[in-house]
Amino acid sequence: MLTFEQKLAILDSYPQLERRNVSLGRVNYHFEGSRHDKKTVASHIHPNGNGYIYAGLLRGYETDDKGLVNIRDYSEAELRELVDASLTSLSMFIPDAPAPAKRKKKAQTGAESLWMNEDGHTLSLRFEEDLWYLYAGLQLEMAFETIEEAEEYLAEEGFVRSRE
């Protein structure tokens, strides 16, 4: 298993990826050259060795429902192969690519809720310009197309809605 630092060094070696530090010591890598709505190639690279690479447009990889592959036990060669394939898939226009999820609820711009985990970390979830944005203080952590996606993510990360 590669260490956190080794994974970061590999991902940092791709000039087309933009490193973004997120909450709880994790790091994401974005690909602004994507021809799809999806721009996050590497998600939640964590000091404990865990992390995910987007493979939603690829065949032959076991992905979760968001198209992510867990890279915890990947070698350097396997990680580079997956990142290369992900970047290639996001660089091409693929008419058969999955359509973005439909919004089930129309929220009012400015709607906001606070979320807290057992360590006392607080995140705020705000609806702005047709997307749900998750903030840690003033720093943008993530964006979601639906409230359901945002709430599922927060629950997976151990956050519960705060009684405001």
mmCIF file of C-alpha atoms in Angstrom:
data_model
loop_
_atom_site.group_PDB
_atom_site.id
_atom_site.type_symbol
_atom_site.label_atom_id
_atom_site.label_comp_id
_atom_site.label_asym_id
_atom_site.label_seq_id
_atom_site.Cartn_x
_atom_site.Cartn_y
_atom_site.Cartn_z
ATOM 1 C CA MET A 1 0.000 0.000 0.000
ATOM 2 C CA LEU A 2 1.275 3.443 -0.901
ATOM 3 C CA THR A 3 1.518 6.002 1.873
ATOM 4 C CA PHE A 4 -0.524 9.206 1.880
ATOM 5 C CA GLU A 5 2.588 11.152 0.876
ATOM 6 C CA GLN A 6 3.347 8.766 -2.001
ATOM 7 C CA LYS A 7 -0.220 9.042 -3.323
ATOM 8 C CA LEU A 8 -0.028 12.839 -3.140
ATOM 9 C CA ALA A 9 3.344 12.849 -4.936
ATOM 10 C CA ILE A 10 1.897 10.726 -7.753
ATOM 11 C CA LEU A 11 -1.191 12.923 -8.106
ATOM 12 C CA ASP A 12 0.909 16.107 -7.844
ATOM 13 C CA SER A 13 2.956 14.862 -10.824
ATOM 14 C CA TYR A 14 -0.052 15.422 -13.122
ATOM 15 C CA PRO A 15 0.123 19.082 -14.211
ATOM 16 C CA GLN A 16 -3.491 19.010 -15.433
ATOM 17 C CA LEU A 17 -4.773 18.261 -11.903
ATOM 18 C CA GLU A 18 -5.428 21.019 -9.401
ATOM 19 C CA ARG A 19 -4.867 20.073 -5.763
ATOM 20 C CA ARG A 20 -7.532 21.168 -3.275
ATOM 21 C CA ASN A 21 -7.182 20.565 0.445
ATOM 22 C CA VAL A 22 -10.509 19.681 2.038
ATOM 23 C CA SER A 23 -11.670 19.007 5.588
ATOM 24 C CA LEU A 24 -10.210 16.484 8.017
ATOM 25 C CA GLY A 25 -6.779 16.462 6.344
ATOM 26 C CA ARG A 26 -8.067 15.063 3.064
ATOM 27 C CA VAL A 27 -7.093 16.187 -0.436
ATOM 28 C CA ASN A 28 -9.053 16.276 -3.704
ATOM 29 C CA TYR A 29 -7.704 16.757 -7.234
ATOM 30 C CA HIS A 30 -9.780 18.541 -9.885
ATOM 31 C CA PHE A 31 -9.475 18.427 -13.660
ATOM 32 C CA GLU A 32 -10.728 21.720 -15.075
ATOM 33 C CA GLY A 33 -10.201 20.394 -18.628
ATOM 34 C CA SER A 34 -13.020 17.887 -18.197
ATOM 35 C CA ARG A 35 -15.569 17.824 -21.023
ATOM 36 C CA HIS A 36 -18.165 16.517 -18.558
ATOM 37 C CA ASP A 37 -19.860 17.947 -15.482
ATOM 38 C CA LYS A 38 -17.585 15.737 -13.388
ATOM 39 C CA LYS A 39 -14.327 17.505 -12.552
ATOM 40 C CA THR A 40 -13.073 15.705 -9.417
ATOM 41 C CA VAL A 41 -10.633 12.968 -10.453
ATOM 42 C CA ALA A 42 -9.225 12.109 -7.015
ATOM 43 C CA SER A 43 -11.483 12.370 -4.011
ATOM 44 C CA HIS A 44 -10.780 12.268 -0.276
ATOM 45 C CA ILE A 45 -7.173 11.151 -0.399
ATOM 46 C CA HIS A 46 -6.782 10.601 3.350
ATOM 47 C CA PRO A 47 -3.742 10.366 5.647
ATOM 48 C CA ASN A 48 -4.949 6.879 6.667
ATOM 49 C CA GLY A 49 -4.256 5.667 3.103
ATOM 50 C CA ASN A 50 -7.810 5.677 1.829
ATOM 51 C CA GLY A 51 -8.938 7.562 -1.258
ATOM 52 C CA TYR A 52 -10.955 7.359 -4.447
ATOM 53 C CA ILE A 53 -10.432 7.908 -8.172
ATOM 54 C CA TYR A 54 -13.310 8.629 -10.553
ATOM 55 C CA ALA A 55 -13.895 5.801 -13.056
ATOM 56 C CA GLY A 56 -17.564 6.375 -13.841
ATOM 57 C CA LEU A 57 -16.935 6.521 -17.593
ATOM 58 C CA LEU A 58 -14.611 3.498 -17.633
ATOM 59 C CA ARG A 59 -15.234 -0.218 -17.997
ATOM 60 C CA GLY A 60 -13.448 -2.909 -16.044
ATOM 61 C CA TYR A 61 -13.285 -1.169 -12.677
ATOM 62 C CA GLU A 62 -15.402 -1.937 -9.636
ATOM 63 C CA THR A 63 -16.991 1.406 -8.750
ATOM 64 C CA ASP A 64 -19.459 2.599 -6.152
ATOM 65 C CA ASP A 65 -22.731 4.303 -7.115
ATOM 66 C CA LYS A 66 -20.836 7.585 -7.677
ATOM 67 C CA GLY A 67 -18.385 5.998 -10.109
ATOM 68 C CA LEU A 68 -15.492 5.978 -7.629
ATOM 69 C CA VAL A 69 -12.817 3.301 -7.175
ATOM 70 C CA ASN A 70 -11.210 2.816 -3.757
ATOM 71 C CA ILE A 71 -7.417 3.053 -4.194
ATOM 72 C CA ARG A 72 -6.371 2.112 -0.656
ATOM 73 C CA ASP A 73 -4.291 -0.896 -1.767
ATOM 74 C CA TYR A 74 -3.212 0.302 -5.219
ATOM 75 C CA SER A 75 0.427 0.170 -6.321
ATOM 76 C CA GLU A 76 2.037 3.137 -8.073
ATOM 77 C CA ALA A 77 1.582 1.498 -11.492
ATOM 78 C CA GLU A 78 -2.086 0.695 -10.804
ATOM 79 C CA LEU A 79 -2.771 4.220 -9.537
ATOM 80 C CA ARG A 80 -1.110 5.854 -12.535
ATOM 81 C CA GLU A 81 -2.996 3.589 -14.943
ATOM 82 C CA LEU A 82 -6.329 4.466 -13.326
ATOM 83 C CA VAL A 83 -5.613 8.216 -13.188
ATOM 84 C CA ASP A 84 -4.490 8.185 -16.829
ATOM 85 C CA ALA A 85 -7.669 6.346 -17.860
ATOM 86 C CA SER A 86 -9.861 8.687 -15.804
ATOM 87 C CA LEU A 87 -8.274 11.783 -17.345
ATOM 88 C CA THR A 88 -8.634 10.339 -20.845
ATOM 89 C CA SER A 89 -12.309 9.519 -20.286
ATOM 90 C CA LEU A 90 -13.044 12.989 -18.926
ATOM 91 C CA SER A 91 -11.151 14.627 -21.814
ATOM 92 C CA MET A 92 -13.392 13.106 -24.468
ATOM 93 C CA PHE A 93 -16.983 13.949 -25.260
ATOM 94 C CA ILE A 94 -18.996 10.772 -24.836
ATOM 95 C CA PRO A 95 -22.647 11.173 -25.880
ATOM 96 C CA ASP A 96 -23.607 8.055 -23.909
ATOM 97 C CA ALA A 97 -22.180 9.414 -20.661
ATOM 98 C CA PRO A 98 -24.552 9.214 -17.724
ATOM 99 C CA ALA A 99 -26.839 12.205 -17.472
ATOM 100 C CA PRO A 100 -26.592 14.307 -14.323
ATOM 101 C CA ALA A 101 -29.015 13.313 -11.585
ATOM 102 C CA LYS A 102 -32.360 15.065 -11.748
ATOM 103 C CA ARG A 103 -33.206 17.408 -8.939
ATOM 104 C CA LYS A 104 -36.094 16.014 -6.967
ATOM 105 C CA LYS A 105 -36.779 19.105 -4.922
ATOM 106 C CA LYS A 106 -36.591 22.707 -5.927
ATOM 107 C CA ALA A 107 -35.033 24.563 -3.050
ATOM 108 C CA GLN A 108 -35.035 28.232 -2.416
ATOM 109 C CA THR A 109 -31.715 29.970 -3.008
ATOM 110 C CA GLY A 110 -30.137 30.820 0.306
ATOM 111 C CA ALA A 111 -31.487 27.749 2.129
ATOM 112 C CA GLU A 112 -28.864 26.651 4.645
ATOM 113 C CA SER A 113 -28.378 23.944 7.270
ATOM 114 C CA LEU A 114 -25.574 23.255 9.723
ATOM 115 C CA TRP A 115 -24.066 19.804 10.229
ATOM 116 C CA MET A 116 -21.798 18.588 13.043
ATOM 117 C CA ASN A 117 -19.760 15.452 13.705
ATOM 118 C CA GLU A 118 -18.859 13.893 17.046
ATOM 119 C CA ASP A 119 -15.483 15.703 17.059
ATOM 120 C CA GLY A 120 -17.285 19.059 16.974
ATOM 121 C CA HIS A 121 -16.433 19.920 13.344
ATOM 122 C CA THR A 122 -19.190 21.980 11.761
ATOM 123 C CA LEU A 123 -20.059 22.199 8.079
ATOM 124 C CA SER A 124 -22.734 24.323 6.443
ATOM 125 C CA LEU A 125 -24.796 23.193 3.467
ATOM 126 C CA ARG A 126 -26.203 25.978 1.279
ATOM 127 C CA PHE A 127 -28.361 26.011 -1.831
ATOM 128 C CA GLU A 128 -27.078 28.566 -4.343
ATOM 129 C CA GLU A 129 -27.581 28.823 -8.102
ATOM 130 C CA ASP A 130 -29.102 25.337 -8.567
ATOM 131 C CA LEU A 131 -26.433 23.454 -6.559
ATOM 132 C CA TRP A 132 -25.905 22.474 -2.926
ATOM 133 C CA TYR A 133 -22.543 23.754 -1.638
ATOM 134 C CA LEU A 134 -20.820 22.354 1.447
ATOM 135 C CA TYR A 135 -18.583 24.765 3.365
ATOM 136 C CA ALA A 136 -16.138 24.398 6.242
ATOM 137 C CA GLY A 137 -16.122 27.982 7.440
ATOM 138 C CA LEU A 138 -15.501 30.050 4.312
ATOM 139 C CA GLN A 139 -13.749 27.197 2.439
ATOM 140 C CA LEU A 140 -15.803 25.360 -0.170
ATOM 141 C CA GLU A 141 -15.536 21.606 0.389
ATOM 142 C CA MET A 142 -17.835 20.098 -2.239
ATOM 143 C CA ALA A 143 -20.823 20.753 -4.462
ATOM 144 C CA PHE A 144 -23.796 18.452 -5.055
ATOM 145 C CA GLU A 145 -26.573 18.413 -7.603
ATOM 146 C CA THR A 146 -29.237 17.241 -5.141
ATOM 147 C CA ILE A 147 -29.958 17.610 -1.447
ATOM 148 C CA GLU A 148 -30.182 13.815 -1.260
ATOM 149 C CA GLU A 149 -26.592 13.438 -2.503
ATOM 150 C CA ALA A 150 -25.383 16.037 -0.015
ATOM 151 C CA GLU A 151 -27.188 14.471 2.935
ATOM 152 C CA GLU A 152 -25.974 10.980 2.006
ATOM 153 C CA TYR A 153 -22.392 12.231 1.824
ATOM 154 C CA LEU A 154 -22.660 14.020 5.173
ATOM 155 C CA ALA A 155 -24.113 10.928 6.840
ATOM 156 C CA GLU A 156 -21.321 8.743 5.397
ATOM 157 C CA GLU A 157 -18.778 11.157 6.839
ATOM 158 C CA GLY A 158 -20.376 11.013 10.309
ATOM 159 C CA PHE A 159 -22.185 14.367 10.286
ATOM 160 C CA VAL A 160 -25.691 14.964 11.605
ATOM 161 C CA ARG A 161 -27.946 17.960 11.091
ATOM 162 C CA SER A 162 -27.493 20.442 13.904
ATOM 163 C CA ARG A 163 -30.520 21.836 15.675
ATOM 164 C CA GLU A 164 -30.120 25.429 14.659
#
